Amino acid sequence: MNTLLGQAVLSCEQFDLHTLNKLFTLADILQPVAYGKAYTNVLEGAVMGSLFFEASTRTRLSFDAAFMRLGGKVSSTTGVSFSSIVKGESIEDTARVISGYFDVLVVRHPEEQAIYKMAQATDIPIINGGNGAGEHPTQALLDAYTIHNEFKLNGKSMDGCKIAMIGDLRYGRTVHSLVKLMSLYKNITFTFASPDFLKMPEYITEFARERGHTVIETDQLKHGIHNNDVIYATRIQKERFTEGEETRKPELSFRINQSMIDQYAMKDAIIMHPLPRDSRENANDLSNDLDNDPRLAIFRQSDAGVPARMALFAMVLGVDQGIENTIKPAGWFVP
Amino acid sequence: MNTLLGQAVLSCEQFDLHTLNKLFTLADILQPVAYGKAYTNVLEGAVMGSLFFEASTRTRLSFDAAFMRLGGKVSSTTGVSFSSIVKGESIEDTARVISGYFDVLVVRHPEEQAIYKMAQATDIPIINGGNGAGEHPTQALLDAYTIHNEFKLNGKSMDGCKIAMIGDLRYGRTVHSLVKLMSLYKNITFTFASPDFLKMPEYITEFARERGHTVIETDQLKHGIHNNDVIYATRIQKERFTEGEETRKPELSFRINQSMIDQYAMKDAIIMHPLPRDSRENANDLSNDLDNDPRLAIFRQSDAGVPARMALFAMVLGVDQGIENTIKPAGWFVP
Amino acid sequence: MNTLLGQAVLSCEQFDLHTLNKLFTLADILQPVAYGKAYTNVLEGAVMGSLFFEASTRTRLSFDAAFMRLGGKVSSTTGVSFSSIVKGESIEDTARVISGYFDVLVVRHPEEQAIYKMAQATDIPIINGGNGAGEHPTQALLDAYTIHNEFKLNGKSMDGCKIAMIGDLRYGRTVHSLVKLMSLYKNITFTFASPDFLKMPEYITEFARERGHTVIETDQLKHGIHNNDVIYATRIQKERFTEGEETRKPELSFRINQSMIDQYAMKDAIIMHPLPRDSRENANDLSNDLDNDPRLAIFRQSDAGVPARMALFAMVLGVDQGIENTIKPAGWFVP
């Protein structure tokens, strides 16, 4: 059964393990299309509206590519303020009007509640492309899909996974969403390594513990790197700091570089990051001296966003059945 | 005969009753495609250029959806100033160059004359998406099409229609355009209800009177609501006020809410609005306490924009004949 | 042999005469499609990413139209600063991530080196849409293609061509690129007419001289007009002047108008301009009193951009073979 059919996709809490596995299987089938080696017209005639009330180039382009590679067309709007909203229009009116034009909407909005109001006002499916400090469910999907892919290559099982999340765990909504998805598996060990003022919120640690998983919290970067299957780094998101926090810096370094990895990481660990990473020297982020380390999975991870989002669209719009029979080889140059 | 074939669509004055009826019949045929229940590729291979020199998200997206749902592709540009115009380029040069890329252009421009200069400089069809204080012909088309649809359901005829226009009748170009279109029918009664300083311009009242219609002017909101088949509300467009007008407010309320409607409106009246409506409390606009009243047609009205614009494109580009035979059922989820 | 297959197109120096001729032949075949009289789906399923880090509406739209008219889809991003780059992301990371979504990228960037860094970081083809003061290879391609087209009509050969370049030869990257392409032919006479402080850079004059061509430099406009097959005018690009230059003006006029042309130009000369031209009165640019002179080729030139870019995409993506068999007549209105 396809529990996503016709649904708004607003939160990771909507997914169960069965749906997640179905989505990953579909993403595997769609990989050649996602990577430009084949194409399909399964969504020929369908039109997606893309509404980014907050800029996020990579997320927007990944959704664009996913929908277009299914054979659909996309109409995009970007910019912090919409002309009609400035004129006193409610977010519900905006959503209701625009939903009359399209078959599916992708929305990113800086306010956490806006996407819920919009979904309430419309009858077409709405996909959450990031709602303020709330969730980013498709990022979590592509993250879990990446772990699934890498583990398959390394002969590991998702159950029993040891995953560390490092850096800004307070404002980093991608890690909040990923904890929820990973908690669907069995016996996960989460290590949350962050400066104390950027700790994982308690409702997230509770979420994991209630489902029987192990949670370790630390302010030592090395504990995040040591003995973990997945090292998930994040950028310190100063732009989300509240007033008075702007000048705070971690007392201990959270820069992950080759020497840290060589000293502490497992031979078959995978290093992930939701990107963008801060590549400036001395940033408390993933160093680019790791770019030739095969454990660095960050680009395989961002590449995985297209098949994962394609699979999501296919399930939400009910074109997942027999999709493999619609795939034809690409006629153009493939690297 | 299709009098729109290959034509620039700049003003409502270009339409005659025959063309209007033809367009509505075509829009009826295209409704399943417009609402995502079916699709067509009749414009496969055609490319539309969308040039918004002034922001208008909903209008732009409605045009995008209309062209894409006919099977065409769209290239969009938004933003008040074009890079080349800043460098001293004439609007005629801009139009001539860009018209060389596309099969049809949709243009919105804050200056009333710009669209006429552009149409002069090009040989592909140009559609006016709103030219300053001038016209907004496709808004008038979808408004008239909505009245046509609602009247059909209610067993009413367009001839003899009693329509009230309420609010800012001075700067509201959509009502100017709609008066012109409605004047094509017989024996219309127009009631123009507005604060005195936002009265309907005399050339519009003259336009209607010269064609034998009845015009009533009032500054009492209730006269606009009472005994009219159509109650067409508009937002007070402060952003178009000239200097010194910014602080002016109507002395009498022009807020239309459920209690006003219950007290004065006909049982089968329809309440329309070009949107956006100002939903803030105490705004002199349509209140959202009316959202569950079946007479509120504002979303059926905005939905009607896609089939109306599709029909316009089909006639202008000459693909209207036999278009029903190109329509196939949608393969994806339909709400 | 197709030397462009799978290649990044960064500089005019990549082209040899064989490739140029092949591209022009292909552009000839694609003209009916480029001008909306026919269509092809040869790139059905392919997706192009368009990244404009610097505004250039006409260049962007011309690339959009070219790719769409080959049957592909386009996802566009404009704006000087990308959200992720503000957060400290390297241009290489941006390029690597975004290249994972698309089959080909078109990039315009204000910094000369950025496009080279991006091409290094990706394995899909990248097309240079203008890199700061560097090059604009597709503009040079469409310029050379225009000369080729006009000469064919006039019974002239590219070898032996006398071409004048006039105006801002220092900052005008299009003339730098065009000198490189024209130098592939034999026995070219270049006349560079400019104010002294906007002279052609020495490495460009050397480039032409080393290949056996004649170079004449002058500060007299009339020498640029007199006895030349091609009169290539450019706009004085004040926005690229360095500090202290803003107020500099040519001492002699560089305004090319009808009386100058009547007095000095050949009967079958062609007048070109990369556009936008500065149409304001007394601008040192091409006057619009020439608009009815058949020698004015500026709009035939801008129109030539679509077939030239289509041919480039077709060769880079390897769909050039047998492309003529995929072309079908347009079903819509053609002016």
Coordinates of N, CA, C and O in Angstrom, one line a residue, chain A residues 33 39 41 69-70 93 130 147 152 199 283 305 307 330:
Chain A
V33 N 17.8 7.5 -14.4 CA 17.1 8.7 -14.9 C 17.6 9.9 -14.1 O 17.9 11.0 -14.7
Y39 N 15.7 8.4 -19.4 CA 14.7 9.4 -19.1 C 13.3 8.7 -19.1 O 13.2 7.6 -19.5
N41 N 8.8 9.7 -19.2 CA 7.8 10.8 -19.4 C 6.6 10.4 -18.5 O 5.5 10.8 -18.8
R69 N 12.8 15.5 -14.5 CA 13.3 14.2 -15.0 C 12.2 13.1 -14.9 O 12.4 12.0 -15.5
L70 N 11.1 13.4 -14.3 CA 9.9 12.5 -14.4 C 9.0 12.8 -15.6 O 8.0 12.2 -15.8
D93 N -5.1 32.3 1.6 CA -5.6 32.7 0.3 C -4.5 32.5 -0.8 O -4.8 31.9 -1.9
G130 N 11.4 22.7 3.6 CA 12.1 23.4 4.7 C 11.2 24.4 5.3 O 10.8 25.4 4.6
I147 N 22.7 6.7 3.5 CA 23.2 5.7 4.4 C 22.9 4.3 4.0 O 23.7 3.4 3.9
K152 N 24.8 -0.7 2.0 CA 24.6 -1.8 1.1 C 26.0 -2.2 0.4 O 26.3 -3.4 0.4
K199 N 23.3 22.4 21.8 CA 22.9 21.0 22.0 C 21.7 20.6 21.3 O 20.8 21.4 21.0
A283 N 37.0 27.5 9.8 CA 35.6 27.4 10.1 C 35.4 26.1 10.9 O 36.1 25.1 10.7
G305 N 19.8 13.2 -3.7 CA 18.6 14.0 -3.5 C 17.7 13.9 -4.7 O 16.4 13.8 -4.5
P307 N 17.2 11.2 -7.1 CA 16.3 10.0 -7.1 C 15.4 9.9 -5.9 O 14.3 9.4 -6.0
A330 N 19.0 7.4 -22.4 CA 19.3 8.7 -22.9 C 19.9 8.7 -24.2 O 20.8 7.9 -24.5

